[in-house]
Amino acid sequence: MRILSGIQPSGPLHIGNYLGAIQQYITLQDENDAYYFVADYHALTSVRDAATLRKYVFDVLVDLLALGLDPEKAVLFVQSDVPETVELSWLLTSVTPMGWLEKCVSYKDKVQQGLPAEHGLFAYPVLQAADILLYDADLVPVGQDQKQHLEITRDVAERFNHVYGGKKGVFRLPKPYILDNVAVIPGLDGRKMSKSYNNTIEIFEEPGAIRKKVKKFVTDSTPVEAPKDPDACPLFGLFKLFAKAEDRDEVERRYREGGIGYGEVKTRLGEAIVERFAEARERRAEWVAHPERVAEVRAAGAQKARATARKVLDRARAASGLG
Ligand code: ADP
Ligand code: TRP
């Protein structure tokens, strides 16, 4: 199957990105034909300083490589290295009803959080549809918050196929790949972990900073001795994704029986997170010390991605009467 996903370079990656998306990228790269990219065109909607954007693009490439994305198995590239994306985006824009974009929650959310109501932000889902359709993707691993964008992508593809496709259709219809247990990772305040809520634990923060941040995780005021419902506790929800099976079972039992305090769970969670990323942290330092290798990976990825993209774009251009 053709797998594709993208991640915005709009700041340091957090454990919600890792559990909700990146872990799936890595699992899926083994048996499939996978394409993963850094969505810098999309980040233009929020990052407005050239040097910062360049740094974030480099950081995301390095983070993905450190976390186990293997450029021998998957095509790793930067979105703007494939300018065909923007041309396809225009073709799609031309058949996208305004109403579909007006109902988009993520646009409304971002404007509410104070981002200016610019056209790029409004048209963001069409650019995302172009990303996905340009590579004939079958499956798109993402967190729950991207579900609506995937629905719009399918709607736009169907509409384009209907208008121009004839019997065969121009675009393949992609499906989201969202795993239930990691669809929405909670942040320190119990809401969805997100850069825009300032409630994240970054994957490659200093171990000391990670331990300290985890201590801030909000919990209720149930006393240590009282039994607690592990399924209703976001802190336990996170702990169980990082802990070894026996630790998870032990803590779950003590929740139900009473006798475990949140402080202990936080300390153990902090340790488990630091341990989980220890090897990746070392690999990351290696990549950072060799930016020329990162540049090589980027250039090779761009070449492969562009070759695939060109064919699909030509199909869409021909179908719509361009050229
Ligand atoms: P953010 O909301 O912090 O800006 P992004 O929008 O850049 O994160 O997300 C990149 C990927 O990580 C997407 O696939 C998104 O669905 C996933 N993701 C982000 N936050 C979470 C979360 N809290 N839980 C699960 N997946 C998430
Ligand atoms: N909108 C996605 C996010 O904020 C990033 C993204 C851009 C993406 N293009 C994509 C994800 C294509 C999957 C497929 O997380």
Short mmCIF file of N, CA, C and O in Angstrom, two decimals, residues 37-88:
data_model
loop_
_atom_site.label_atom_id
_atom_site.label_comp_id
_atom_site.label_asym_id
_atom_site.label_seq_id
_atom_site.Cartn_x
_atom_site.Cartn_y
_atom_site.Cartn_z
N PHE A 37 6.63 13.60 4.87
CA PHE A 37 7.22 14.90 4.54
C PHE A 37 7.03 15.94 5.63
O PHE A 37 6.18 15.82 6.50
N VAL A 38 7.88 16.97 5.53
CA VAL A 38 7.82 18.11 6.44
C VAL A 38 7.01 19.19 5.72
O VAL A 38 7.40 19.68 4.66
N ALA A 39 5.86 19.55 6.32
CA ALA A 39 4.88 20.40 5.62
C ALA A 39 5.20 21.89 5.81
O ALA A 39 4.52 22.61 6.54
N ASP A 40 6.25 22.34 5.08
CA ASP A 40 6.65 23.74 5.30
C ASP A 40 5.72 24.74 4.61
O ASP A 40 5.56 25.86 5.11
N TYR A 41 5.10 24.37 3.48
CA TYR A 41 4.10 25.30 2.91
C TYR A 41 2.99 25.55 3.94
O TYR A 41 2.52 26.67 4.10
N HIS A 42 2.57 24.49 4.62
CA HIS A 42 1.52 24.66 5.62
C HIS A 42 1.97 25.53 6.79
O HIS A 42 1.20 26.32 7.32
N ALA A 43 3.25 25.39 7.15
CA ALA A 43 3.74 26.15 8.31
C ALA A 43 3.80 27.65 8.03
O ALA A 43 3.85 28.45 8.97
N LEU A 44 3.78 28.03 6.73
CA LEU A 44 3.78 29.47 6.42
C LEU A 44 2.57 30.17 7.02
O LEU A 44 2.57 31.38 7.21
N THR A 45 1.52 29.40 7.32
CA THR A 45 0.34 30.01 7.92
C THR A 45 0.61 30.47 9.36
O THR A 45 -0.14 31.27 9.89
N SER A 46 1.68 29.94 9.98
CA SER A 46 1.92 30.36 11.37
C SER A 46 3.35 30.82 11.66
O SER A 46 3.56 31.60 12.57
N VAL A 47 4.34 30.35 10.89
CA VAL A 47 5.72 30.76 11.17
C VAL A 47 6.10 31.87 10.19
O VAL A 47 6.10 31.65 8.98
N ARG A 48 6.44 33.04 10.69
CA ARG A 48 6.63 34.20 9.82
C ARG A 48 8.04 34.75 9.83
O ARG A 48 8.28 35.92 9.56
N ASP A 49 9.00 33.89 10.17
CA ASP A 49 10.38 34.33 10.17
C ASP A 49 11.19 33.28 9.42
O ASP A 49 11.16 32.09 9.78
N ALA A 50 11.91 33.72 8.36
CA ALA A 50 12.57 32.77 7.45
C ALA A 50 13.59 31.87 8.18
O ALA A 50 13.60 30.65 7.99
N ALA A 51 14.41 32.49 9.03
CA ALA A 51 15.45 31.69 9.71
C ALA A 51 14.80 30.67 10.65
O ALA A 51 15.26 29.53 10.76
N THR A 52 13.72 31.08 11.31
CA THR A 52 13.03 30.16 12.22
C THR A 52 12.44 29.00 11.44
O THR A 52 12.55 27.83 11.84
N LEU A 53 11.81 29.30 10.31
CA LEU A 53 11.21 28.22 9.52
C LEU A 53 12.28 27.23 9.06
O LEU A 53 12.11 26.02 9.18
N ARG A 54 13.41 27.75 8.58
CA ARG A 54 14.49 26.85 8.14
C ARG A 54 14.97 25.97 9.29
O ARG A 54 15.22 24.79 9.11
N LYS A 55 15.09 26.56 10.45
CA LYS A 55 15.54 25.79 11.62
C LYS A 55 14.52 24.70 11.95
O LYS A 55 14.89 23.54 12.17
N TYR A 56 13.25 25.05 11.96
CA TYR A 56 12.22 24.06 12.31
C TYR A 56 12.17 22.91 11.28
O TYR A 56 11.94 21.76 11.65
N VAL A 57 12.38 23.24 10.01
CA VAL A 57 12.37 22.18 8.98
C VAL A 57 13.51 21.20 9.26
O VAL A 57 13.32 19.98 9.27
N PHE A 58 14.70 21.76 9.53
CA PHE A 58 15.85 20.91 9.85
C PHE A 58 15.56 20.07 11.09
O PHE A 58 15.80 18.85 11.12
N ASP A 59 15.00 20.71 12.11
CA ASP A 59 14.72 20.00 13.37
C ASP A 59 13.75 18.83 13.16
O ASP A 59 13.95 17.75 13.72
N VAL A 60 12.71 19.05 12.36
CA VAL A 60 11.74 17.95 12.17
C VAL A 60 12.39 16.81 11.38
O VAL A 60 12.21 15.63 11.71
N LEU A 61 13.20 17.14 10.37
CA LEU A 61 13.90 16.08 9.62
C LEU A 61 14.75 15.25 10.58
O LEU A 61 14.70 14.01 10.58
N VAL A 62 15.51 15.94 11.41
CA VAL A 62 16.41 15.27 12.33
C VAL A 62 15.62 14.46 13.37
O VAL A 62 16.00 13.33 13.71
N ASP A 63 14.54 15.01 13.86
CA ASP A 63 13.71 14.29 14.84
C ASP A 63 13.18 12.99 14.22
O ASP A 63 13.22 11.93 14.84
N LEU A 64 12.67 13.09 13.01
CA LEU A 64 12.09 11.90 12.37
C LEU A 64 13.17 10.84 12.15
O LEU A 64 12.96 9.65 12.41
N LEU A 65 14.35 11.27 11.69
CA LEU A 65 15.45 10.32 11.47
C LEU A 65 15.86 9.68 12.80
O LEU A 65 16.05 8.47 12.89
N ALA A 66 15.96 10.50 13.84
CA ALA A 66 16.38 9.99 15.15
C ALA A 66 15.36 8.99 15.71
O ALA A 66 15.71 8.01 16.35
N LEU A 67 14.09 9.24 15.44
CA LEU A 67 13.05 8.39 16.01
C LEU A 67 12.90 7.06 15.25
O LEU A 67 12.13 6.20 15.67
N GLY A 68 13.59 6.94 14.13
CA GLY A 68 13.60 5.64 13.47
C GLY A 68 13.05 5.64 12.05
O GLY A 68 12.92 4.58 11.43
N LEU A 69 12.74 6.81 11.54
CA LEU A 69 12.33 6.84 10.15
C LEU A 69 13.57 6.54 9.30
O LEU A 69 14.61 7.17 9.48
N ASP A 70 13.47 5.55 8.44
CA ASP A 70 14.64 5.05 7.72
C ASP A 70 14.54 5.45 6.24
O ASP A 70 13.68 4.95 5.51
N PRO A 71 15.44 6.36 5.81
CA PRO A 71 15.35 6.83 4.43
C PRO A 71 15.61 5.75 3.37
O PRO A 71 15.37 5.97 2.20
N GLU A 72 16.09 4.58 3.82
CA GLU A 72 16.24 3.46 2.88
C GLU A 72 14.89 2.78 2.65
O GLU A 72 14.68 2.09 1.66
N LYS A 73 14.00 2.94 3.63
CA LYS A 73 12.70 2.26 3.53
C LYS A 73 11.60 3.21 3.07
O LYS A 73 10.69 2.82 2.35
N ALA A 74 11.65 4.43 3.57
CA ALA A 74 10.59 5.39 3.25
C ALA A 74 11.19 6.59 2.53
O ALA A 74 12.38 6.88 2.68
N VAL A 75 10.38 7.28 1.75
CA VAL A 75 10.83 8.51 1.11
C VAL A 75 10.57 9.65 2.10
O VAL A 75 9.43 9.89 2.48
N LEU A 76 11.64 10.30 2.54
CA LEU A 76 11.51 11.42 3.49
C LEU A 76 11.84 12.70 2.73
O LEU A 76 12.92 12.81 2.13
N PHE A 77 10.90 13.64 2.71
CA PHE A 77 11.16 14.85 1.90
C PHE A 77 10.51 16.08 2.52
O PHE A 77 9.78 15.99 3.51
N VAL A 78 10.83 17.22 1.94
CA VAL A 78 10.27 18.50 2.39
C VAL A 78 9.24 18.94 1.34
O VAL A 78 9.52 18.92 0.14
N GLN A 79 8.07 19.28 1.82
CA GLN A 79 6.93 19.60 0.94
C GLN A 79 7.29 20.60 -0.17
O GLN A 79 6.97 20.38 -1.34
N SER A 80 7.98 21.69 0.19
CA SER A 80 8.24 22.74 -0.81
C SER A 80 9.33 22.35 -1.79
O SER A 80 9.57 23.07 -2.76
N ASP A 81 10.01 21.21 -1.57
CA ASP A 81 10.94 20.71 -2.59
C ASP A 81 10.17 20.09 -3.75
O ASP A 81 10.76 19.70 -4.76
N VAL A 82 8.87 19.97 -3.59
CA VAL A 82 8.01 19.44 -4.66
C VAL A 82 6.97 20.52 -5.01
O VAL A 82 5.82 20.47 -4.54
N PRO A 83 7.37 21.52 -5.80
CA PRO A 83 6.44 22.63 -6.08
C PRO A 83 5.19 22.20 -6.86
O PRO A 83 4.20 22.93 -6.91
N GLU A 84 5.23 20.99 -7.43
CA GLU A 84 4.04 20.43 -8.09
C GLU A 84 2.83 20.46 -7.15
O GLU A 84 1.68 20.52 -7.58
N THR A 85 3.10 20.39 -5.85
CA THR A 85 2.04 20.42 -4.84
C THR A 85 1.14 21.64 -5.00
O THR A 85 -0.09 21.55 -4.91
N VAL A 86 1.78 22.78 -5.24
CA VAL A 86 1.02 24.02 -5.31
C VAL A 86 0.17 24.07 -6.58
O VAL A 86 -0.96 24.56 -6.57
N GLU A 87 0.70 23.52 -7.66
CA GLU A 87 -0.10 23.51 -8.89
C GLU A 87 -1.32 22.61 -8.71
O GLU A 87 -2.44 22.99 -9.09
N LEU A 88 -1.12 21.46 -8.12
CA LEU A 88 -2.28 20.59 -7.92
C LEU A 88 -3.29 21.25 -6.98
O LEU A 88 -4.50 21.15 -7.18
#
